[in-house]
Amino acid sequence: MKLFHINELEENQSKGFTVNNTAIFAVKRDNQIFVYKNDCPHLGITLEFQADKFLDLDNHFIECANHGALFEVENGECISGPCLGQTLEAYPFDIVDGYVEVN
């Protein structure tokens, strides 16, 4: 299933999707795409309050809008907040002809 073309997502931006009843989101950082399940490891709730707003105000970290937990974009590790040391679950994807695709 094609989600988007890599040029459709701006650098340091994020976008949410639902795939097979699973909420996921993608982030573009340093021309790389990262995809995670939209599920905070602290309470198992979605991360964002507003659509497609998964990053902090400076666009440096993924932020849980519920508790303020901060996660590294590159590996999903929580570096601050109630789930310190836990990680977001990466969601498998491929890039085919410039499109991010998931199964």
GROMACS .gro file of C-alpha atoms in nm:
model
  103
    1MET     CA    1   0.000   0.000   0.000
    2LYS     CA    2   0.147   0.336  -0.107
    3LEU     CA    3   0.136   0.600   0.166
    4PHE     CA    4   0.307   0.898   0.002
    5HIS     CA    5   0.591   1.006  -0.226
    6ILE     CA    6   0.902   1.103  -0.033
    7ASN     CA    7   0.896   1.452  -0.190
    8GLU     CA    8   0.549   1.514  -0.043
    9LEU     CA    9   0.686   1.522   0.312
   10GLU     CA   10   0.897   1.827   0.395
   11GLU     CA   11   1.222   1.797   0.588
   12ASN     CA   12   1.160   1.782   0.967
   13GLN     CA   13   0.787   1.730   0.919
   14SER     CA   14   0.553   1.446   1.012
   15LYS     CA   15   0.231   1.292   0.884
   16GLY     CA   16  -0.010   1.039   1.030
   17PHE     CA   17  -0.182   0.747   0.857
   18THR     CA   18  -0.408   0.455   0.939
   19VAL     CA   19  -0.312   0.119   0.790
   20ASN     CA   20  -0.526  -0.189   0.860
   21ASN     CA   21  -0.677  -0.018   1.167
   22THR     CA   22  -0.329   0.067   1.298
   23ALA     CA   23  -0.233   0.431   1.352
   24ILE     CA   24   0.118   0.507   1.228
   25PHE     CA   25   0.317   0.818   1.142
   26ALA     CA   26   0.615   0.911   0.930
   27VAL     CA   27   0.888   1.168   0.992
   28LYS     CA   28   1.142   1.300   0.744
   29ARG     CA   29   1.483   1.386   0.890
   30ASP     CA   30   1.807   1.439   0.695
   31ASN     CA   31   1.632   1.311   0.381
   32GLN     CA   32   1.554   0.982   0.556
   33ILE     CA   33   1.207   0.851   0.636
   34PHE     CA   34   1.121   0.699   0.974
   35VAL     CA   35   0.787   0.528   1.040
   36TYR     CA   36   0.652   0.436   1.385
   37LYS     CA   37   0.330   0.307   1.535
   38ASN     CA   38   0.136   0.598   1.683
   39ASP     CA   39   0.140   0.450   2.031
   40CYS     CA   40   0.311   0.602   2.336
   41PRO     CA   41   0.486   0.329   2.537
   42HIS     CA   42   0.383   0.500   2.863
   43LEU     CA   43   0.004   0.452   2.847
   44GLY     CA   44  -0.055   0.310   2.500
   45ILE     CA   45  -0.233   0.620   2.371
   46THR     CA   46  -0.178   0.813   2.050
   47LEU     CA   47   0.094   1.077   2.055
   48GLU     CA   48  -0.066   1.379   1.888
   49PHE     CA   49  -0.349   1.617   1.977
   50GLN     CA   50  -0.357   1.779   1.631
   51ALA     CA   51  -0.345   1.593   1.301
   52ASP     CA   52   0.008   1.537   1.170
   53LYS     CA   53   0.172   1.719   1.467
   54PHE     CA   54   0.412   1.460   1.606
   55LEU     CA   55   0.719   1.680   1.658
   56ASP     CA   56   0.806   1.928   1.930
   57LEU     CA   57   0.796   2.303   1.860
   58ASP     CA   58   1.157   2.303   1.736
   59ASN     CA   59   1.103   1.993   1.518
   60HIS     CA   60   1.394   1.818   1.692
   61PHE     CA   61   1.210   1.535   1.868
   62ILE     CA   62   0.892   1.332   1.843
   63GLU     CA   63   0.675   1.451   2.130
   64CYS     CA   64   0.388   1.288   2.312
   65ALA     CA   65   0.134   1.569   2.345
   66ASN     CA   66  -0.023   1.392   2.644
   67HIS     CA   67   0.277   1.372   2.880
   68GLY     CA   68   0.550   1.571   2.704
   69ALA     CA   69   0.773   1.267   2.655
   70LEU     CA   70   1.042   1.326   2.391
   71PHE     CA   71   1.168   1.058   2.152
   72GLU     CA   72   1.465   1.053   1.916
   73VAL     CA   73   1.348   1.060   1.554
   74GLU     CA   74   1.619   0.825   1.435
   75ASN     CA   75   1.554   0.534   1.674
   76GLY     CA   76   1.234   0.614   1.867
   77GLU     CA   77   1.407   0.608   2.207
   78CYS     CA   78   1.245   0.814   2.483
   79ILE     CA   79   1.503   1.060   2.618
   80SER     CA   80   1.274   1.255   2.851
   81GLY     CA   81   0.944   1.190   3.025
   82PRO     CA   82   0.760   0.909   3.203
   83CYS     CA   83   0.871   0.639   2.958
   84LEU     CA   84   1.244   0.724   2.970
   85GLY     CA   85   1.450   0.451   2.804
   86GLN     CA   86   1.154   0.287   2.630
   87THR     CA   87   1.112   0.311   2.254
   88LEU     CA   88   0.843   0.370   1.997
   89GLU     CA   89   0.772   0.066   1.782
   90ALA     CA   90   0.914   0.104   1.432
   91TYR     CA   91   0.670   0.016   1.155
   92PRO     CA   92   0.813  -0.178   0.858
   93PHE     CA   93   0.813  -0.002   0.523
   94ASP     CA   94   0.991   0.006   0.188
   95ILE     CA   95   1.066   0.287  -0.051
   96VAL     CA   96   0.972   0.182  -0.405
   97ASP     CA   97   1.018   0.428  -0.692
   98GLY     CA   98   1.017   0.713  -0.440
   99TYR     CA   99   0.697   0.601  -0.264
  100VAL     CA  100   0.682   0.491   0.098
  101GLU     CA  101   0.495   0.160   0.098
  102VAL     CA  102   0.371  -0.061   0.381
  103ASN     CA  103   0.214  -0.407   0.378
   0.00000   0.00000   0.00000
